[in-house]
mmCIF file of C-alpha atoms and ligand atoms in Angstrom:
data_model
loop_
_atom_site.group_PDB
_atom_site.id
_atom_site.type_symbol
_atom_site.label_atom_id
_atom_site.label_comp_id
_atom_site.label_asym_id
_atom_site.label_seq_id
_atom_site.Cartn_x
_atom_site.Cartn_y
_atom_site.Cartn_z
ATOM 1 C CA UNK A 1 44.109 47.044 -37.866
ATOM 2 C CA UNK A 2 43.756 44.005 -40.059
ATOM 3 C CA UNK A 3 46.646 42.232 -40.851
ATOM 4 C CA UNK A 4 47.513 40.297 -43.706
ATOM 5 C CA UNK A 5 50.571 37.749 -44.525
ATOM 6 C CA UNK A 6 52.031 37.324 -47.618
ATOM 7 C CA UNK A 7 54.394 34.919 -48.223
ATOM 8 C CA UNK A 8 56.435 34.829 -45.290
ATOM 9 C CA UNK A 9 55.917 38.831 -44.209
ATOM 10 C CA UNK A 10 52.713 40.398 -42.297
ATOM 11 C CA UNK A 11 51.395 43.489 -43.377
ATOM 12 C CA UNK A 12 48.493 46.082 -41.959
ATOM 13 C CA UNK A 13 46.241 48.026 -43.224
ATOM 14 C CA UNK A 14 47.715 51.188 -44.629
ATOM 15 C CA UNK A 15 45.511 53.446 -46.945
ATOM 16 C CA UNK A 16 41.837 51.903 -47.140
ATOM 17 C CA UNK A 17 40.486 51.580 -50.689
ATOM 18 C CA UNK A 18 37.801 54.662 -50.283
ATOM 19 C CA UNK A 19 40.916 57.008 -49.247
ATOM 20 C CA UNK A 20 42.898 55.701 -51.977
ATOM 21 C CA UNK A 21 39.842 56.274 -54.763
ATOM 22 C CA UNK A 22 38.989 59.510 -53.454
ATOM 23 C CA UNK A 23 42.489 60.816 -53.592
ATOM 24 C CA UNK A 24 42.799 58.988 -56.931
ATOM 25 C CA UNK A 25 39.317 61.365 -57.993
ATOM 26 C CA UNK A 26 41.280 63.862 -56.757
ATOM 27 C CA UNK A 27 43.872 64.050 -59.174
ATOM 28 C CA UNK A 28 41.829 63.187 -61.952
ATOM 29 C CA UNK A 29 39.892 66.416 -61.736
ATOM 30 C CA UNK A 30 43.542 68.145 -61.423
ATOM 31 C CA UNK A 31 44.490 66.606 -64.714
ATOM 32 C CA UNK A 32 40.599 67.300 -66.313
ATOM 33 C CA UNK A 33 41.684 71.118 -65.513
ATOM 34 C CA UNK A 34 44.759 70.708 -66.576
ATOM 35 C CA UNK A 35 44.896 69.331 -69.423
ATOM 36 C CA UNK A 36 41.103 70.088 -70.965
ATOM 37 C CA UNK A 37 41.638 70.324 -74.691
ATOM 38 C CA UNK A 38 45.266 69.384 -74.503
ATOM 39 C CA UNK A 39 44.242 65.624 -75.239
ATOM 40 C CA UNK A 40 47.591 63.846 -72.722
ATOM 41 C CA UNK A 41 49.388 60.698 -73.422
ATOM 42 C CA UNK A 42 49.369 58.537 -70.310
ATOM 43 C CA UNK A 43 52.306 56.393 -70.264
ATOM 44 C CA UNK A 44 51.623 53.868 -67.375
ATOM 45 C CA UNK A 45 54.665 51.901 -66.417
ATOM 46 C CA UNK A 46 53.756 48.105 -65.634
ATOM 47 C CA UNK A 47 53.160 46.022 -63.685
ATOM 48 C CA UNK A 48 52.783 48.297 -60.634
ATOM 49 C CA UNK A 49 51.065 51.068 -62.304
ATOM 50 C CA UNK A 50 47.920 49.107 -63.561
ATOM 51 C CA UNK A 51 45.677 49.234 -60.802
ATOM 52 C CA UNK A 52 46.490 53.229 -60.287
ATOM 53 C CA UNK A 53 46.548 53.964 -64.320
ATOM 54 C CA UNK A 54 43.140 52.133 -64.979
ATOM 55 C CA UNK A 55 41.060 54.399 -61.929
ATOM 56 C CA UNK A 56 42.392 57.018 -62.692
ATOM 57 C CA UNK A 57 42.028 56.966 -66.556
ATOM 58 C CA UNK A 58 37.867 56.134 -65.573
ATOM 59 C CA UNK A 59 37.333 58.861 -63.877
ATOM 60 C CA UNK A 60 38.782 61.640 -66.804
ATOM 61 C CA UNK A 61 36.280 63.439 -68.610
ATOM 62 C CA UNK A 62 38.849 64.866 -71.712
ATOM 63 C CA UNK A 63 39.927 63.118 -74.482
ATOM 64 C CA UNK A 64 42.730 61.070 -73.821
ATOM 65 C CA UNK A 65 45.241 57.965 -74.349
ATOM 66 C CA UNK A 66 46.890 55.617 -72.653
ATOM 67 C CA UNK A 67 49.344 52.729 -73.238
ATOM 68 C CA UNK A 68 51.753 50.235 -71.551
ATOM 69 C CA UNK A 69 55.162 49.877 -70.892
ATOM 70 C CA UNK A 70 57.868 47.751 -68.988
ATOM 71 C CA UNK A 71 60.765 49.245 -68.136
ATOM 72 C CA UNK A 72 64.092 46.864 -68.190
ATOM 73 C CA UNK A 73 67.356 47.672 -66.508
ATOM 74 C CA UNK A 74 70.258 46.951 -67.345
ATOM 75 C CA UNK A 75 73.986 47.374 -66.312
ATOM 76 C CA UNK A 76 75.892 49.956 -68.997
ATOM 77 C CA UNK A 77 79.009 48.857 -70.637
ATOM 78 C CA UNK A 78 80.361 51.944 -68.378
ATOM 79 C CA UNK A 79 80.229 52.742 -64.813
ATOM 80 C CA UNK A 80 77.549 55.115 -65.027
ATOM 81 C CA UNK A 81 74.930 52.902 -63.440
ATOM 82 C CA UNK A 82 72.263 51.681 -64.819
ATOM 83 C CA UNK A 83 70.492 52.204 -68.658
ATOM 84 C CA UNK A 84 66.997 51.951 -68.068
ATOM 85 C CA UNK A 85 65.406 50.555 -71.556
ATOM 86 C CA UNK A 86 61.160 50.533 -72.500
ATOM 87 C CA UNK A 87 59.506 47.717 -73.929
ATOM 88 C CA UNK A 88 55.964 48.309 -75.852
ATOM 89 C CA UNK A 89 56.201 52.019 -76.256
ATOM 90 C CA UNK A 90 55.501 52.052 -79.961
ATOM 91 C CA UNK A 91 53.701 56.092 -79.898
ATOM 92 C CA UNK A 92 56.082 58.743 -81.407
ATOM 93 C CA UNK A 93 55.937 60.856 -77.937
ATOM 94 C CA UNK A 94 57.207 64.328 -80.741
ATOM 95 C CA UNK A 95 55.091 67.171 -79.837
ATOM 96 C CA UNK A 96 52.949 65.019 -77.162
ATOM 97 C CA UNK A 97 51.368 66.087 -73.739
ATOM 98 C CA UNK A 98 53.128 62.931 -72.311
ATOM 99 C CA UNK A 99 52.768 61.965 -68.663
ATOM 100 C CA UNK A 100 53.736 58.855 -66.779
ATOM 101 C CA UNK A 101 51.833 57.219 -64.728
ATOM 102 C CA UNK A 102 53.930 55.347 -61.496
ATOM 103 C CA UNK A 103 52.662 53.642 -58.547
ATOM 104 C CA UNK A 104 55.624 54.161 -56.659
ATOM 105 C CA UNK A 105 58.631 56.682 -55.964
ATOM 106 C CA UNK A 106 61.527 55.226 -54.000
ATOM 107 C CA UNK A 107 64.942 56.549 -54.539
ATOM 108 C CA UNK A 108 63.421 58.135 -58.115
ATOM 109 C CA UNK A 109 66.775 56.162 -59.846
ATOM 110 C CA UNK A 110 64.289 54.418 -62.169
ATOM 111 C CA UNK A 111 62.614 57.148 -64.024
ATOM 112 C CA UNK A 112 65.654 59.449 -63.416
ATOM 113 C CA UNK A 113 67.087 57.172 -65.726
ATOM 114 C CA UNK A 114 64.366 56.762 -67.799
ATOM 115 C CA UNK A 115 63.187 60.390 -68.211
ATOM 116 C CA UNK A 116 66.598 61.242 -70.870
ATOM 117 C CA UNK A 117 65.103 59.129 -73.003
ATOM 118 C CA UNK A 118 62.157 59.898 -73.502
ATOM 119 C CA UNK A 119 62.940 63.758 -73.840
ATOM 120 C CA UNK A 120 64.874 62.880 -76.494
ATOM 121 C CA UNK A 121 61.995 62.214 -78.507
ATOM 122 C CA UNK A 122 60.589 66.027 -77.853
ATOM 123 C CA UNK A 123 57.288 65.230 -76.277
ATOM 124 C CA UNK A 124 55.646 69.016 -75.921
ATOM 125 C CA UNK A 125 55.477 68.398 -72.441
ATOM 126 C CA UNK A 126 56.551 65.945 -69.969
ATOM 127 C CA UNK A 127 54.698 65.425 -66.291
ATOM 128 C CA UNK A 128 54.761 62.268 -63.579
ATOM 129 C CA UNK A 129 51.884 60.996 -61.734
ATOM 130 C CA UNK A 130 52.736 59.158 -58.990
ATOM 131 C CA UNK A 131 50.141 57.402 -56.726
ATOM 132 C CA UNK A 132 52.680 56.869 -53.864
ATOM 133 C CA UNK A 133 56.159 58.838 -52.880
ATOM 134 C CA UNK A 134 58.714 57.797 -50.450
ATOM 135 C CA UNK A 135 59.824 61.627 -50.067
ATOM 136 C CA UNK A 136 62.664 60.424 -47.236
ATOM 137 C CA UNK A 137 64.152 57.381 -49.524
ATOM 138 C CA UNK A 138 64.796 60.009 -52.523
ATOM 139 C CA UNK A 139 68.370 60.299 -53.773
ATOM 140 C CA UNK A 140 67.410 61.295 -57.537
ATOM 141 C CA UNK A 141 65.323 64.319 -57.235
ATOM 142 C CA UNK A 142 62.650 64.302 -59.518
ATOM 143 C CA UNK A 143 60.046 66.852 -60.563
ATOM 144 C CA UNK A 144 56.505 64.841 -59.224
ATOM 145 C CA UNK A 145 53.684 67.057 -60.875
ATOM 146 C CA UNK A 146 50.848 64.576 -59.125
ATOM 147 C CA UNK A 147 51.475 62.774 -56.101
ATOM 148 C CA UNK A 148 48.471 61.191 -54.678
ATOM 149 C CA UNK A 149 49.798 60.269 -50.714
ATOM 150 C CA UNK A 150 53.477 61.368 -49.590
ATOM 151 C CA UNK A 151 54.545 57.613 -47.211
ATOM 152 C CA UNK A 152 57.181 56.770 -45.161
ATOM 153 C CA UNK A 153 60.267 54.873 -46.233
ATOM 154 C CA UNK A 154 58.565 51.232 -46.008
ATOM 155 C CA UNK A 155 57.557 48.416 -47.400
ATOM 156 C CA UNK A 156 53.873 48.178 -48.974
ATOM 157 C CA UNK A 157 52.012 45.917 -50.486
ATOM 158 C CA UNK A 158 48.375 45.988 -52.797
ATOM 159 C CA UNK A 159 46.776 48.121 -55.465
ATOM 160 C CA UNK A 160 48.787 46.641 -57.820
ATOM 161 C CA UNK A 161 51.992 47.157 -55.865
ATOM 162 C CA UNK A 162 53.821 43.654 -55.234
ATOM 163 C CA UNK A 163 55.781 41.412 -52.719
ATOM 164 C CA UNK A 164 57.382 39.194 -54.489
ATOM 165 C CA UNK A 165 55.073 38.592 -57.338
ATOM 166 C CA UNK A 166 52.031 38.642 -54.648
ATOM 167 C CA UNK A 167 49.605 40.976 -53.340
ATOM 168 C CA UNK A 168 49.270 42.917 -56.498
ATOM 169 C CA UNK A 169 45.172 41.866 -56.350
ATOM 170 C CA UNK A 170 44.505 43.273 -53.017
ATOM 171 C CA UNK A 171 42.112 46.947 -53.333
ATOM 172 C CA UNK A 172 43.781 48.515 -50.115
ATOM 173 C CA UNK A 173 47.491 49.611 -49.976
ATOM 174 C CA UNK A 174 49.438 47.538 -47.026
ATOM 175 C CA UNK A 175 52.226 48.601 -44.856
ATOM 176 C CA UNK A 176 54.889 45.855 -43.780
ATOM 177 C CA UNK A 177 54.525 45.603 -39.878
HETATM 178 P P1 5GP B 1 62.940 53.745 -57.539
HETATM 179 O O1 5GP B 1 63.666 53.556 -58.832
HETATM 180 O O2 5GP B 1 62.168 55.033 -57.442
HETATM 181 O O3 5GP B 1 63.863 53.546 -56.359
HETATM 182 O O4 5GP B 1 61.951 52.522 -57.398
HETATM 183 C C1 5GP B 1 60.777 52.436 -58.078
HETATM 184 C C2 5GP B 1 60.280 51.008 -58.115
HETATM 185 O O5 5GP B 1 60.681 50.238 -56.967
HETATM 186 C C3 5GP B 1 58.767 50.985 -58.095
HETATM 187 O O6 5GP B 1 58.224 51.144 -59.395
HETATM 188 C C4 5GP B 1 58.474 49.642 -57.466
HETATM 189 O O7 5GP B 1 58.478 48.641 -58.462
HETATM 190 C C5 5GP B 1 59.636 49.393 -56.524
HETATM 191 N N1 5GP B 1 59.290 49.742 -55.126
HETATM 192 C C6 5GP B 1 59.834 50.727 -54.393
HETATM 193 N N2 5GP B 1 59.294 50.761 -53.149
HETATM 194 C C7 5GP B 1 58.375 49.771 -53.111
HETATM 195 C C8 5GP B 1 57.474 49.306 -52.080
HETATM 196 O O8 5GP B 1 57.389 49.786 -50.946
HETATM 197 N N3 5GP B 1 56.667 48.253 -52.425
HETATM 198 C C9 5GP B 1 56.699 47.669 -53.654
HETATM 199 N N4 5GP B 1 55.857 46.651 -53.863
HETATM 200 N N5 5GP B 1 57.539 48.072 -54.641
HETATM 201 C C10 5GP B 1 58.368 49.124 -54.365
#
């Protein structure tokens, strides 16, 4: 297996880019059935999600839209964790097929958090696609409608997935060694 450092961490070859763009056709013609005449909102939350959100919106053959958004956390005046804020969504989600596009599912905290809020603005229905789901590192159960490859609890790298602000550019997802 090829191995790769960045920064100060190596990292091998975990899903090559063909297996990660056939998988990612995959779900596209899930959603095309899906959602054919529905005309979906894809929210894709950045910076991970580009990569994911951009092949996967190319190969969709139904009207559709897409935007951007950041997510910010930040610690609530209470002690009930964290209040997870968006930055750029500017669509009014009422009555919209809405669903977000993730790269990654860890312990789900961040769109567990997330998810309240945008259900308060009544989309008509509300599904995830995530391209990658740490299944074992999950302490917020979540409802994942698309999951493209189920991983283990580790550290990866590429497809728009960082390490530190690296790695994002690389087409094939890496797995720390
Ligand atoms: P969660 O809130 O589900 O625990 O974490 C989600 C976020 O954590 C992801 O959107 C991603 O930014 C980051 N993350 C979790 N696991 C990994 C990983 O293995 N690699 C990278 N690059 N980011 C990760």
């Amino acid at each position: 297996m090829p191995a790769i450092t960045v920064h100060d961490k190596s990292f091998e070859t975990y899903l090559p880019e063909e297996t990660i763009l056939q998988r990612v056709k995959e779900i596209a013609a899930e959603i095309n059935k899906d959602y054919a005449g529905r005309r979906p909102l894809f929210i894709a939350i950045l910076n991970g999600s580009f990569m994911f959100a951009s092949d996967l919106f190319k190969q969709l053959n139904i009207e559709a839209e897409l935007c951007f958004i950041k997510l910010a956390s930040y610690k609530g005046m209470k002690s009930s964790g964290n209040v997870v804020t968006s930055i750029g969504l500017e669509d009014d989600l009422f009555n919209k097929e809405v669903i977000i596009v993730e790269d990654i599912v860890d312990t789900g905290k961040t769109l567990h958090n997330f998810l309240p809020k945008l259900m308060h603005q009544q989309p008509k229905s509300l599904k995830i696609a995530t391209l990658l789901h740490k299944a074992d590192a999950t302490e917020y159960p979540l409802q994942l409608d698309y999951v493209g490859f189920s991983i283990p609890n580790k550290f990866v790298v590429g497809y728009g997935l960082d390490y530190d602000g690296l790695g994002r550019n690389l087409k094939e997802i890496y797995q720390l060694v």
